[in-house]
PDB file of C-alpha atoms in Angstrom:
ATOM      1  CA  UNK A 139      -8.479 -13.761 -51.663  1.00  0.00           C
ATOM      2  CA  UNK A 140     -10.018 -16.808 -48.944  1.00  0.00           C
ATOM      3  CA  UNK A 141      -6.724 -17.097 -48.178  1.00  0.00           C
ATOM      4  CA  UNK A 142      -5.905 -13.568 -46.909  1.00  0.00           C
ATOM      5  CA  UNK A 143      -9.550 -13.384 -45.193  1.00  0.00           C
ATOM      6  CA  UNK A 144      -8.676 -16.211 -43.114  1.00  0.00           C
ATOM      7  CA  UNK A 145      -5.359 -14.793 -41.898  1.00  0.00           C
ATOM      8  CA  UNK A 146      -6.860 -11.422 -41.428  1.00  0.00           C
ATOM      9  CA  UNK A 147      -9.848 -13.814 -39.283  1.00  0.00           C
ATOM     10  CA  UNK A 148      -6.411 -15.197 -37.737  1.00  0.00           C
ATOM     11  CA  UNK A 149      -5.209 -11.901 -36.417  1.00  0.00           C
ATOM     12  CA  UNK A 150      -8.381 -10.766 -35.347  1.00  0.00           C
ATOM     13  CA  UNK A 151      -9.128 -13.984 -33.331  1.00  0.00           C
ATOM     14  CA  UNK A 152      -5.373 -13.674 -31.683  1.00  0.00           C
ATOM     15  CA  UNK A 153      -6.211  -9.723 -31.069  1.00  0.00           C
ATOM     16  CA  UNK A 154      -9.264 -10.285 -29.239  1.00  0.00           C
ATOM     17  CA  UNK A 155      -7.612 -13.181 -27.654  1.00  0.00           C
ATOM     18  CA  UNK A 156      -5.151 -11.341 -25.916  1.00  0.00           C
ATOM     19  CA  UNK A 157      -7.065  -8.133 -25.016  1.00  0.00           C
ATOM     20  CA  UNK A 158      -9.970 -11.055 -23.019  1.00  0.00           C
ATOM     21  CA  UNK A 159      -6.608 -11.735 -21.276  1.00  0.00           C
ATOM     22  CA  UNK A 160      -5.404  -8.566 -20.204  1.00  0.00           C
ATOM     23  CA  UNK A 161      -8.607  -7.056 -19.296  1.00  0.00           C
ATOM     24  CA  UNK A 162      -9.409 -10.111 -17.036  1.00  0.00           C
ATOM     25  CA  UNK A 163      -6.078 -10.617 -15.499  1.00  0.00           C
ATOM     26  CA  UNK A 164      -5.907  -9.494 -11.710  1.00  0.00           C
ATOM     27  CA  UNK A 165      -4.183  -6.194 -10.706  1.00  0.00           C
ATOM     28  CA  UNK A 166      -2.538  -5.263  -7.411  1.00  0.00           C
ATOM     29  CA  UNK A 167      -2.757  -1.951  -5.822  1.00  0.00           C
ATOM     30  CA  UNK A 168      -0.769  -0.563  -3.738  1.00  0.00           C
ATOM     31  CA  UNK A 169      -2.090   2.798  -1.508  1.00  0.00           C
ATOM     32  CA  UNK A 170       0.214   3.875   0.886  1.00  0.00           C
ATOM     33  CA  UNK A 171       2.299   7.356   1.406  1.00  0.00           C
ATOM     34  CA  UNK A 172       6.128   8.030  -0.074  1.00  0.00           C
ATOM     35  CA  UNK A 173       7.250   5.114   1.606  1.00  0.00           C
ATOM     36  CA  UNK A 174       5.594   3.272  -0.991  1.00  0.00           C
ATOM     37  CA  UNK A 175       5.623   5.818  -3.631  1.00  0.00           C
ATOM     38  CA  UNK A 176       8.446   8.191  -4.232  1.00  0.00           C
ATOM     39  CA  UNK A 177      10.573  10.308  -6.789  1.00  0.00           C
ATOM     40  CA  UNK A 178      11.991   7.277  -7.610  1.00  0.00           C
ATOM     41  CA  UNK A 179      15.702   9.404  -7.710  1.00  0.00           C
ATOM     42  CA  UNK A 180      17.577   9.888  -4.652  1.00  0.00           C
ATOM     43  CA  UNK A 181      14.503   8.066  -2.841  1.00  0.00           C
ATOM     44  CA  UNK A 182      11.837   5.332  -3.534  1.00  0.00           C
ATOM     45  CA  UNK A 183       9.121   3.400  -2.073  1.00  0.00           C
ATOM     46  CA  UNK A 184       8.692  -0.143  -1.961  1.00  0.00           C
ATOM     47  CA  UNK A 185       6.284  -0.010  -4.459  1.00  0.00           C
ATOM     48  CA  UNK A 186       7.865   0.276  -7.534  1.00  0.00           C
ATOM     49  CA  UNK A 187      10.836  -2.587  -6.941  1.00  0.00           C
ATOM     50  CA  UNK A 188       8.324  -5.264  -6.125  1.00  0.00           C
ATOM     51  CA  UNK A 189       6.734  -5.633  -9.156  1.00  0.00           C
ATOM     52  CA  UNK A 190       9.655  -7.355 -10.497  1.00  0.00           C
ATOM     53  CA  UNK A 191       9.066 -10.174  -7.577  1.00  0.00           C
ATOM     54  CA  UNK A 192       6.093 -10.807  -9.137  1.00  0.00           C
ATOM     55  CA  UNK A 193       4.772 -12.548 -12.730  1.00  0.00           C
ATOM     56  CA  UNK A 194       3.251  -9.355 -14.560  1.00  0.00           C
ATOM     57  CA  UNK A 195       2.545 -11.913 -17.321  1.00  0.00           C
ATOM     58  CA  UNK A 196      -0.137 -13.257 -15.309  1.00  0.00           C
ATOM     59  CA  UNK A 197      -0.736  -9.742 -12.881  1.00  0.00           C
ATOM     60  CA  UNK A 198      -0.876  -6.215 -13.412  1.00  0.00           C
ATOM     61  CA  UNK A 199       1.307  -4.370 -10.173  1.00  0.00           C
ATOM     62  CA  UNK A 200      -0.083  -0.433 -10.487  1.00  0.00           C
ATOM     63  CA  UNK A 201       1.371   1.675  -7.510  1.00  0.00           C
ATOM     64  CA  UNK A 202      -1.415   4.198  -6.545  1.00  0.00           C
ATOM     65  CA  UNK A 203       0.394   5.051  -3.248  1.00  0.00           C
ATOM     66  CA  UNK A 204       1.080   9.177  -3.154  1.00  0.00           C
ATOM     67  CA  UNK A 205       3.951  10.829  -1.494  1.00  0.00           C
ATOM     68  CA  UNK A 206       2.922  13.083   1.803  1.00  0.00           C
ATOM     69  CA  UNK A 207      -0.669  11.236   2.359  1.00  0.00           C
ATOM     70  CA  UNK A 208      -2.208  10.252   5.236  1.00  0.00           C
ATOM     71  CA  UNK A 209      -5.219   8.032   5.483  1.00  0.00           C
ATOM     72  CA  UNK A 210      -6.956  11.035   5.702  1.00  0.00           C
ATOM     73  CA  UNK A 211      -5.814  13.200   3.049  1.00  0.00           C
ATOM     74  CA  UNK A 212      -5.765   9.962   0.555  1.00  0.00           C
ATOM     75  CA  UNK A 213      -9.576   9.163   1.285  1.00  0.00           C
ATOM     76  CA  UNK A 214     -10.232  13.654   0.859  1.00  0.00           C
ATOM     77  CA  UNK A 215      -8.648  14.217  -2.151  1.00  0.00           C
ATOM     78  CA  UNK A 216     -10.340  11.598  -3.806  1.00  0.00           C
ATOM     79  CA  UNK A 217      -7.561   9.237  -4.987  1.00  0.00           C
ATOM     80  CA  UNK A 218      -9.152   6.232  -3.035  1.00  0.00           C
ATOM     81  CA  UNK A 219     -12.039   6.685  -5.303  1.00  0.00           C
ATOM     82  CA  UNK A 220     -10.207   6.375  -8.230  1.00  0.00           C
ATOM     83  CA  UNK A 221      -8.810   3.373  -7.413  1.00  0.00           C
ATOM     84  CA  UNK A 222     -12.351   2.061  -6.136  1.00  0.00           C
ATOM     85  CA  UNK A 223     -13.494   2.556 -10.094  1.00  0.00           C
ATOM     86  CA  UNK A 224     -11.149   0.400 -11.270  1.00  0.00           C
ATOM     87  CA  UNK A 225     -11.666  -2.588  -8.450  1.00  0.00           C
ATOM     88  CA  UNK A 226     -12.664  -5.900  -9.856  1.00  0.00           C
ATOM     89  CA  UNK A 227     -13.523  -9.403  -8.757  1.00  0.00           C
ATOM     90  CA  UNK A 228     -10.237 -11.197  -8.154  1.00  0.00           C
ATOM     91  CA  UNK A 229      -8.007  -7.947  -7.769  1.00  0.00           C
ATOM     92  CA  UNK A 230      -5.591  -6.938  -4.613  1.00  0.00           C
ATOM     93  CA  UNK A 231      -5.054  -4.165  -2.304  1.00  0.00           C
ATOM     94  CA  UNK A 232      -2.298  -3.623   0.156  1.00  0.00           C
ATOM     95  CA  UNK A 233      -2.718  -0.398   2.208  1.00  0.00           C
ATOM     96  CA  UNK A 234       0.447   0.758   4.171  1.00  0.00           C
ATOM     97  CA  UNK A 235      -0.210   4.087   5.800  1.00  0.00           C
ATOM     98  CA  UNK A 236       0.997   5.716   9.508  1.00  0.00           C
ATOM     99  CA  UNK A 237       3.728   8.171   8.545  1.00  0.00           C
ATOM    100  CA  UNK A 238       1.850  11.249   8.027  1.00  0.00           C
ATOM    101  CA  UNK A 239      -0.946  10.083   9.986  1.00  0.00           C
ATOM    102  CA  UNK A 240       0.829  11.454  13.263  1.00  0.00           C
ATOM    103  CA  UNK A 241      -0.488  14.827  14.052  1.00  0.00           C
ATOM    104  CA  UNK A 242      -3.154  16.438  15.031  1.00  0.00           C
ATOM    105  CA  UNK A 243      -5.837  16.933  13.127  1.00  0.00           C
ATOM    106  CA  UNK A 244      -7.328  20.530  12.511  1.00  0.00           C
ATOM    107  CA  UNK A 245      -6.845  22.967   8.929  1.00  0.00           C
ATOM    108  CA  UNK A 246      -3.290  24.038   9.550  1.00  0.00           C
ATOM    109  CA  UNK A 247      -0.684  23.200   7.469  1.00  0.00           C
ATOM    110  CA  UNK A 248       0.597  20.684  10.310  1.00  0.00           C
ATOM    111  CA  UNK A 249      -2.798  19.437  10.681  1.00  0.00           C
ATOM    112  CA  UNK A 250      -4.094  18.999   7.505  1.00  0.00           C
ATOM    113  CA  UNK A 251      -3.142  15.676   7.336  1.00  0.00           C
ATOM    114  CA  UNK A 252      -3.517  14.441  11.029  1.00  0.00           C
ATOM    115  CA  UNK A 253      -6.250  11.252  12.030  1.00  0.00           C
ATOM    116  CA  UNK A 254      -7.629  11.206  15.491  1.00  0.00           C
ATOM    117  CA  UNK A 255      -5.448   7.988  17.208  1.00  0.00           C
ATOM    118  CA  UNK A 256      -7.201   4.416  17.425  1.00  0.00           C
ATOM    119  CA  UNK A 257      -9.137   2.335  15.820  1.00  0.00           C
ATOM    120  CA  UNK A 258     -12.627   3.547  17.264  1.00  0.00           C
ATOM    121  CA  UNK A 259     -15.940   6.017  15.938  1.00  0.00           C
ATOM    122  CA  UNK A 260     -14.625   9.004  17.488  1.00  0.00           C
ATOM    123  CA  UNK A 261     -15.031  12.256  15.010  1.00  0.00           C
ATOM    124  CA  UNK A 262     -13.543  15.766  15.207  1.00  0.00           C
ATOM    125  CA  UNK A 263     -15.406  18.320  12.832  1.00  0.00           C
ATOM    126  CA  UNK A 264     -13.139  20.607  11.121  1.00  0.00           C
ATOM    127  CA  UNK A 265     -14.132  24.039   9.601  1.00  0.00           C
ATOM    128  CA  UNK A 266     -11.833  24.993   6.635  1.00  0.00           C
ATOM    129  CA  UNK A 267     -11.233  28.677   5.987  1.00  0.00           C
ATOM    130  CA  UNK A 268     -13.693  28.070   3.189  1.00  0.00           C
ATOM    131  CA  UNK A 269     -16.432  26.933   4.930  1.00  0.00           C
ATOM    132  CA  UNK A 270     -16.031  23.412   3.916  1.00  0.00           C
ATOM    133  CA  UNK A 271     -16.730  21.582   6.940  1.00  0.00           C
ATOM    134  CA  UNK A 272     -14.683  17.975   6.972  1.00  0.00           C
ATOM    135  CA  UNK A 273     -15.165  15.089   9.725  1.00  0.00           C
ATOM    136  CA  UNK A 274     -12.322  13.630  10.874  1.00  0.00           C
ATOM    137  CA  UNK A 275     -11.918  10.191  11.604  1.00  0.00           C
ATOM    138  CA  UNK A 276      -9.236   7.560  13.522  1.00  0.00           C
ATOM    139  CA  UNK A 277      -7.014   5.937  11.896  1.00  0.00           C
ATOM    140  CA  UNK A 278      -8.280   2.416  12.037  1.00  0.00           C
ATOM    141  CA  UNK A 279     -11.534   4.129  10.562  1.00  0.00           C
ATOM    142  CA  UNK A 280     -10.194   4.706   7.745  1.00  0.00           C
ATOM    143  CA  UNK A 281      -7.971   1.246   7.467  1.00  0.00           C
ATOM    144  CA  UNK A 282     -11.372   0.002   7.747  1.00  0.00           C
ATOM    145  CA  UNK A 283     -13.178   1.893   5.588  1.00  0.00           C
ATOM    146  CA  UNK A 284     -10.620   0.512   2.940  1.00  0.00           C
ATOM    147  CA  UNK A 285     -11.228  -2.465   3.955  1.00  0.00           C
ATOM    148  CA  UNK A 286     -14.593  -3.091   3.693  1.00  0.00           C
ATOM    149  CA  UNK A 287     -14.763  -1.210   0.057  1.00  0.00           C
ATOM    150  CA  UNK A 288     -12.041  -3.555  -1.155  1.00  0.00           C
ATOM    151  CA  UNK A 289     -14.243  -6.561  -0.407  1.00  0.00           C
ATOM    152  CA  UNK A 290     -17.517  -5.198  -1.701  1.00  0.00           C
ATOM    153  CA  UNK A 291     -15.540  -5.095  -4.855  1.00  0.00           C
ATOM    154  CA  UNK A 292     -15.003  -8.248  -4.824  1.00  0.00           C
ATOM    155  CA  UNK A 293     -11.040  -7.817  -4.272  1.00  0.00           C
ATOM    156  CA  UNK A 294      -8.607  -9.210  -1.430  1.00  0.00           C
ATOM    157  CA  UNK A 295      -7.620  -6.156   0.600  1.00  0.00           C
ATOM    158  CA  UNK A 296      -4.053  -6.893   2.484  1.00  0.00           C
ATOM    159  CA  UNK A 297      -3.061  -4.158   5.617  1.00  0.00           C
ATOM    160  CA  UNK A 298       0.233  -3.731   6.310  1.00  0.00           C
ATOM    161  CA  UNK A 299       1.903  -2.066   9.107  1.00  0.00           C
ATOM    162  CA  UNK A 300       4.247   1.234   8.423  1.00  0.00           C
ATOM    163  CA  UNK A 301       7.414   0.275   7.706  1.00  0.00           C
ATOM    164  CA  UNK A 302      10.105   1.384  10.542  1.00  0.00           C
ATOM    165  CA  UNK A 303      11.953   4.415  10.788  1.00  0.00           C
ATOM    166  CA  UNK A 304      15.935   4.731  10.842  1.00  0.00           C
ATOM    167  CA  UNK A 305      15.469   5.363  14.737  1.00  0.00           C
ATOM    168  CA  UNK A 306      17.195   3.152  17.249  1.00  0.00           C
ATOM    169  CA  UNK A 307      16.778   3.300  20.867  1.00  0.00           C
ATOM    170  CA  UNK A 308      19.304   0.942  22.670  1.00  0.00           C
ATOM    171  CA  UNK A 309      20.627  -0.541  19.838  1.00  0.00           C
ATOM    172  CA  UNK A 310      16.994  -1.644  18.018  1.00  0.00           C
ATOM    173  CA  UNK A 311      14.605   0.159  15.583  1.00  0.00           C
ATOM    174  CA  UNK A 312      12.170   2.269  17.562  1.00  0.00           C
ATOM    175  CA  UNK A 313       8.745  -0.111  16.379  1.00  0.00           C
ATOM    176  CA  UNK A 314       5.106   0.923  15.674  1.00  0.00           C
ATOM    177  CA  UNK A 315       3.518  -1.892  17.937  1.00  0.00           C
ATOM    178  CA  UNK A 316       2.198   0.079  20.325  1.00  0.00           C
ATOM    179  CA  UNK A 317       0.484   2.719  17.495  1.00  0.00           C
ATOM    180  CA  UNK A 318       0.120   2.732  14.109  1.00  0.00           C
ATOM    181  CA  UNK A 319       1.316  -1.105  13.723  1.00  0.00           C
ATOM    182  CA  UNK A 320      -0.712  -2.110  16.743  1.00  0.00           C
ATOM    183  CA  UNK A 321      -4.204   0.002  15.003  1.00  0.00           C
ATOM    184  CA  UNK A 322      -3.287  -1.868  11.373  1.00  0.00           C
ATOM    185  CA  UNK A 323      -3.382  -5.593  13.039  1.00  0.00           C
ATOM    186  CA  UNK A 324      -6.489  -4.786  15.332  1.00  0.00           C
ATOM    187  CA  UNK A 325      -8.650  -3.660  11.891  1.00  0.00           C
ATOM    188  CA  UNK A 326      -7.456  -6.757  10.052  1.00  0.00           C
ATOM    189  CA  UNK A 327      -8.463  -8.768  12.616  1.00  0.00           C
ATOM    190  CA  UNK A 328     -11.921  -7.377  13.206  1.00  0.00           C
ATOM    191  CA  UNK A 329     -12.649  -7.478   9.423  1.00  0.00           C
ATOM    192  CA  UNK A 330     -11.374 -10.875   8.913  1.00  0.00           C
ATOM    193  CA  UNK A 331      -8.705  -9.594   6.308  1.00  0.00           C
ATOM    194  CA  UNK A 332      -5.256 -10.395   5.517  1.00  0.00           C
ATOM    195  CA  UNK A 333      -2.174  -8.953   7.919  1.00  0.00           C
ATOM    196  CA  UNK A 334       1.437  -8.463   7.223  1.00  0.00           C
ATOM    197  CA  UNK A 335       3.385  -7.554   9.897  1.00  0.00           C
ATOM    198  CA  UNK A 336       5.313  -5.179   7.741  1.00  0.00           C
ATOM    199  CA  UNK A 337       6.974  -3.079  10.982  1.00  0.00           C
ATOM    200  CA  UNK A 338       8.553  -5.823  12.549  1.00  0.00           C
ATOM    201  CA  UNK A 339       9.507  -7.792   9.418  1.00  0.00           C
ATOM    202  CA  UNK A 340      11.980  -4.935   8.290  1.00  0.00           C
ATOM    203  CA  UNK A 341      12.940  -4.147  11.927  1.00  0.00           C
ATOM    204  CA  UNK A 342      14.327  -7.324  12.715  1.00  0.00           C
ATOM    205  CA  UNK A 343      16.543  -7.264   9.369  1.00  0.00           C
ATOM    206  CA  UNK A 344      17.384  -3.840  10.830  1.00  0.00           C
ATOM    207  CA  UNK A 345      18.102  -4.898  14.007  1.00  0.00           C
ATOM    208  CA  UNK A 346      20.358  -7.544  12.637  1.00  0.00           C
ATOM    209  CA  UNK A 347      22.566  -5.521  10.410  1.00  0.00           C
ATOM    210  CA  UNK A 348      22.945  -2.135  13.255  1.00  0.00           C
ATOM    211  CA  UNK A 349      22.591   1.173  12.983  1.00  0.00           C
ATOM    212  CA  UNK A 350      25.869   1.784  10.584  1.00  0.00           C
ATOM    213  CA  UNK A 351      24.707  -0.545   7.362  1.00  0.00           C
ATOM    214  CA  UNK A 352      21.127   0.589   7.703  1.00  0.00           C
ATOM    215  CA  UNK A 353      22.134   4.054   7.692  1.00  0.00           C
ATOM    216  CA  UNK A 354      23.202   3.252   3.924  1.00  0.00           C
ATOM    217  CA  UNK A 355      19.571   3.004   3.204  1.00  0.00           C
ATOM    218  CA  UNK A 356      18.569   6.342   4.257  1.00  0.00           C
ATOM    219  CA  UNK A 357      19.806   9.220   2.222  1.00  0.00           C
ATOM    220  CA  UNK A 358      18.483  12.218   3.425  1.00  0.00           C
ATOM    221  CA  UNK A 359      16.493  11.827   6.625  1.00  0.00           C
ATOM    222  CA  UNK A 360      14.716   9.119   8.858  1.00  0.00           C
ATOM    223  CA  UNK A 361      12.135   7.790   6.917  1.00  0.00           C
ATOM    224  CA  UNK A 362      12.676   7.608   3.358  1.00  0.00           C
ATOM    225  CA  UNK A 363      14.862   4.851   1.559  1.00  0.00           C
ATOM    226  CA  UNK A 364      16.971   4.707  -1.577  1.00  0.00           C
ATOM    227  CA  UNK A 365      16.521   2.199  -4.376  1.00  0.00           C
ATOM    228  CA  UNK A 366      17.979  -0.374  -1.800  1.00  0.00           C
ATOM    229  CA  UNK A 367      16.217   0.019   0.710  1.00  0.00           C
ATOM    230  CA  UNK A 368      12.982   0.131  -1.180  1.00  0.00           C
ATOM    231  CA  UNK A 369      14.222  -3.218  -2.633  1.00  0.00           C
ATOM    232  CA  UNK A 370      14.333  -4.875   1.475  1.00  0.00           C
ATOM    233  CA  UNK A 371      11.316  -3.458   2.014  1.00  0.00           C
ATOM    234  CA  UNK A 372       9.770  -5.024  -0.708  1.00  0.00           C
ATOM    235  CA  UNK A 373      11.083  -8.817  -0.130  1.00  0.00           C
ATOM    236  CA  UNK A 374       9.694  -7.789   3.142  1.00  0.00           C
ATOM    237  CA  UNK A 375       6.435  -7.322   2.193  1.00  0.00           C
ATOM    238  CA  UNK A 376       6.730 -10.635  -0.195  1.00  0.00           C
ATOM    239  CA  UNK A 377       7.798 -12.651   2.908  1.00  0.00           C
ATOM    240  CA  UNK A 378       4.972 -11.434   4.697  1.00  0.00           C
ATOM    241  CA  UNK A 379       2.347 -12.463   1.853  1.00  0.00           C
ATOM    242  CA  UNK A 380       3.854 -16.157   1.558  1.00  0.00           C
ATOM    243  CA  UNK A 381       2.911 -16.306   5.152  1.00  0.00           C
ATOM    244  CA  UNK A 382      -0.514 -15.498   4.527  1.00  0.00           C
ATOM    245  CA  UNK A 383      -2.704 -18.783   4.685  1.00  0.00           C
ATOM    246  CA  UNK A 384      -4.942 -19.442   1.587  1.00  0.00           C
ATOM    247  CA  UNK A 385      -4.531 -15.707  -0.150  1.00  0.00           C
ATOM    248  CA  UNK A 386      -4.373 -16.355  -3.831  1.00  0.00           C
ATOM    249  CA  UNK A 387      -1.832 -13.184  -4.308  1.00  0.00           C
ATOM    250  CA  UNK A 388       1.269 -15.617  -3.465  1.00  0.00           C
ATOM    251  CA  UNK A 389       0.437 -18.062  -6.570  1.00  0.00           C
ATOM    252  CA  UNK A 390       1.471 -15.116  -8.652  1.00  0.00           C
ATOM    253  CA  UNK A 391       4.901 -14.270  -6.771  1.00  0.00           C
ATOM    254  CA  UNK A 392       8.358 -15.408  -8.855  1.00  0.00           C
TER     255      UNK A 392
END
């Protein structure tokens, strides 16, 4: 019978053992829009092909991104929240957003999802049919706001600029630097957080191969790749994070 109670102690030590390990073993989030996050059929986001660049034995890689959202729209419908609850000491966040952050912002269906331009304090207050008033913010607001609630969690927040459209002008990929790429570097910069260049990463590979082979990557429209595509974006964002000097998320890349 001592025998049996000290493998069934065994198991229970081993049990424990493991679950210590998996509950304290860092996570990476990714928020973003479809780019990031997608149907994962015709189209996907980066964020589902690069967990398998990294060592999920030793991190968790949970993609919290959401097709169609803005900064905006991610913050109001209260999906940053959700992944605020689940922040812990040691954990990541890379935040990729631009796409849908384009129009203007009011409570039309075009609108809905629009971010004043900038990185500054300026509001717009918005009246929903409802009554619900809503206060809109700029962009860079927002990147910041992400920012700074990253770090008060204790986690390593990591900005990234959009990824590029299929849109050449000349014979290059139509760039972000003088927008939403531009906005995403300025925040990082001011709160002392972690950059990748995301944009022009992926546009130069773009820019290398022409307009016909990246047209492969884009099966229905501008902006959204298949699986291979997702898959350059990805070892684009994982070139971009071995850049990074002294950020602990590239000792658990393959």
């Amino acid at each position: 019978m001592k025998k049996y109670s000290f493998i069934l102690a065994g198991m229970i030590i081993i049990i424990c053992f493991f679950a210590f390990i998996a509950q304290h073993k860092p996570a990476l989030h990714t928020i973003g829009d479809s780019t990031v996050r997608n149907s994962n059929k015709e189209t996907w986001g980066w964020g589902t092909p690069i967990a398998s660049l990294f060592d999920t034995t030793k991190i968790h890689v949970e993609n919290n991104a959401m097709a169609g959202r803005s900064t905006r729209t991610f913050l109001s419908e209260g999906r940053w929240d959700k992944v605020l609850e689940t922040l812990k000491l040691g954990d990541f966040v890379t935040m990729q957003f631009g796409h849908n952050d384009g129009s203007a912002p009011d409570t039309t269906k075009a609108g809905r999802r629009g971010v004043l331009k900038g990185t500054g304090e300026e509001t717009k207050v918005l009246t929903w049919p409802d009554g619900k008033v809503e206060t809109v913010h700029t962009y860079g607001w927002y990147i910041r706001k992400f920012v700074r609630e990253t770090k008060a969690k204790g986690a390593t927040p990591i900005v990234l600029s959009m990824i590029p459209r299929n849109i050449f002008k000349d014979g290059k990929v139509v760039r972000a630097n003088n927008d939403f790429g531009k906005w995403a570097a300025e925040v990082a910069k001011e709160e002392n957080a972690y950059f990748v260049d995301l944009n022009k990463i992926t546009a130069d590979k773009y820019d290398a191969l022409g307009p016909d082979k990246v047209k492969r990557y884009f099966p229905g429209d501008h902006t959204h790749t298949n699986l291979e595509g997702a898959k350059v974006n990805a070892e684009s964002v994982v070139e971009g994070i071995k850049e990074l000097k002294d950020c602990n998320l590239k000792k658990y890349l393959l």
